[in-house]
Coordinates of C-alpha atoms in Angstrom, one line a residue:
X1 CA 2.9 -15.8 -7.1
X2 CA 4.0 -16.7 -3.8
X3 CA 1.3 -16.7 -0.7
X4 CA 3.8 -14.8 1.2
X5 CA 4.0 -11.5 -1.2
X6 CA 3.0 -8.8 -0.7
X7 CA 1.6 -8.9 -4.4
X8 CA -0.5 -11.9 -3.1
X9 CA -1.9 -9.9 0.1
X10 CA -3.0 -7.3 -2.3
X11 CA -4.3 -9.7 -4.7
X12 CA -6.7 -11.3 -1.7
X13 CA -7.3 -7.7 -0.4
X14 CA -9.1 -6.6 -3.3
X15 CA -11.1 -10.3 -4.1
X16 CA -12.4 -10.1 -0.3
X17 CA -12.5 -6.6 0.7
X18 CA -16.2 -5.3 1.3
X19 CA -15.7 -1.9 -0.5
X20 CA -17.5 0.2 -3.0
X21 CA -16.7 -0.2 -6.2
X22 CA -15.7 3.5 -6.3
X23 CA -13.0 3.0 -3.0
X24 CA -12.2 -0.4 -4.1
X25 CA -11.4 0.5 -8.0
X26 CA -9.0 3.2 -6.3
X27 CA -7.5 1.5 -3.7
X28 CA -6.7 -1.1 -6.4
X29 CA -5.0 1.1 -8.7
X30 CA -2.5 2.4 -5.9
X31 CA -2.0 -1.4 -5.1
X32 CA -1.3 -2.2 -8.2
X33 CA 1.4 0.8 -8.8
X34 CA 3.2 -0.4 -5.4
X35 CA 3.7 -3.6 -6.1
X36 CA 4.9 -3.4 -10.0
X37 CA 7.2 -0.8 -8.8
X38 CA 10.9 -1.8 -8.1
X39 CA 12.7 -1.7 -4.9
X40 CA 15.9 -0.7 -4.3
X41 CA 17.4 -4.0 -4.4
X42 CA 15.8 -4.4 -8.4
X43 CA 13.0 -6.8 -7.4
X44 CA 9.4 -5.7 -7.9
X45 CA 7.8 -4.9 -4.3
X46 CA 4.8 -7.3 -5.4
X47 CA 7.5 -10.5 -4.6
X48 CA 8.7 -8.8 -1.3
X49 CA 6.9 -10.9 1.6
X50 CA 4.3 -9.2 3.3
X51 CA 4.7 -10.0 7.1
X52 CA 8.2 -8.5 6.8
X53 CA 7.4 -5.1 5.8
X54 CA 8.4 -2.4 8.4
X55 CA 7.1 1.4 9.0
X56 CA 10.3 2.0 6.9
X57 CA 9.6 0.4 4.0
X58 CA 6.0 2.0 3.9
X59 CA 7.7 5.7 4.2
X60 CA 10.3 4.1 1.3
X61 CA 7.5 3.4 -0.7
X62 CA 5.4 6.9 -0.3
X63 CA 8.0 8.8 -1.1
X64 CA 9.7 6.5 -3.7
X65 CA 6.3 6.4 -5.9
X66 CA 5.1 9.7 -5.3
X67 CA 5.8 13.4 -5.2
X68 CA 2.6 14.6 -3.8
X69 CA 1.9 15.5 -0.3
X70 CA -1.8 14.1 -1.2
X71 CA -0.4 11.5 -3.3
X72 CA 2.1 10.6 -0.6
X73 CA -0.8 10.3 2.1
X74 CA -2.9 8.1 -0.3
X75 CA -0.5 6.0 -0.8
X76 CA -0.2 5.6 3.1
X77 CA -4.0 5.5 4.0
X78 CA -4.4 2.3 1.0
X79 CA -1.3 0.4 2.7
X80 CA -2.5 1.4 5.7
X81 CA -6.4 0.4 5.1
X82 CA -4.8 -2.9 3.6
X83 CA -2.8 -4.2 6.3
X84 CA -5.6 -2.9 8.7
X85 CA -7.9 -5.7 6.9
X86 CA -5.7 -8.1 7.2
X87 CA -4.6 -8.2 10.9
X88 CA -8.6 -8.1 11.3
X89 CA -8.5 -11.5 9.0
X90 CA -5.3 -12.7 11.1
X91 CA -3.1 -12.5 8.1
X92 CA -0.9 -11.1 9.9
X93 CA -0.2 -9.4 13.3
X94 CA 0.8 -5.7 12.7
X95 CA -0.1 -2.6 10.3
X96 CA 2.7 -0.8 9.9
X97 CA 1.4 1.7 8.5
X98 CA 0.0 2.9 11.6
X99 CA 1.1 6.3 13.2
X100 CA 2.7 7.4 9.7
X101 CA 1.3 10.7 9.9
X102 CA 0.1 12.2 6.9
X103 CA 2.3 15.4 5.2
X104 CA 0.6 18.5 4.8
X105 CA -0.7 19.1 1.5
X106 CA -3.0 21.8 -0.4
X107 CA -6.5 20.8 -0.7
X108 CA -7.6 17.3 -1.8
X109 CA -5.2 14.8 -3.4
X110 CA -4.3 14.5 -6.7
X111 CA -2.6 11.0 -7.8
X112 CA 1.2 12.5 -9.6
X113 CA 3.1 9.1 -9.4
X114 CA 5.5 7.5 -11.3

């Protein structure tokens, strides 16, 4: 696993993270859907390098993984949450998840992925 994938960033995220187990068990099972899931090129997202992810690929992979509202905006806030950590640890420089705003959903969220 390369220290530049975005597999790897999710791999330290959930070793270092201070998180409930309850958040932290969650959180990792939406990381661990993103980054076995395929991209559009046929490589799994966990080998795509981390720094170079864009706002576009985030709203790619919300609505490629999900058909949700609340699903969708999960997906978001745990991308978002992630890359939030790690500009804090200086593992990079932007979030760009930030200013997705979230879809409008019923109540709650319920998890209806691939």
């Amino acid at each position: 696993m390369s220290h530049r994938s975005f597999r790897w960033l999710c791999q330290e995220y959930k070793r270092r993270v201070r998180l409930s187990p309850k958040i932290l068990a969650r959180r990792s099972s939406v990381l661990d859907e993103i980054y076995a899931s395929e991209h559009k090129s046929g490589s799994k997202r966990g080998t795509l390098p981390f720094d170079l992810l864009e706002r576009r690929h985030i709203l790619e992979i919300r609505d490629d993984l999900c058909s949700t509202p609340g699903a969708q905006n999960e997906v978001v806030k745990v991308i978002s949450a992630m890359y939030g950590w790690a500009v804090e640890n200086e593992i990079v420089r932007n979030n760009p998840a930030l200013g997705i705003k979230r879809l409008k959903s019923g109540h709650g969220f319920h998890m209806v992925c691939r």
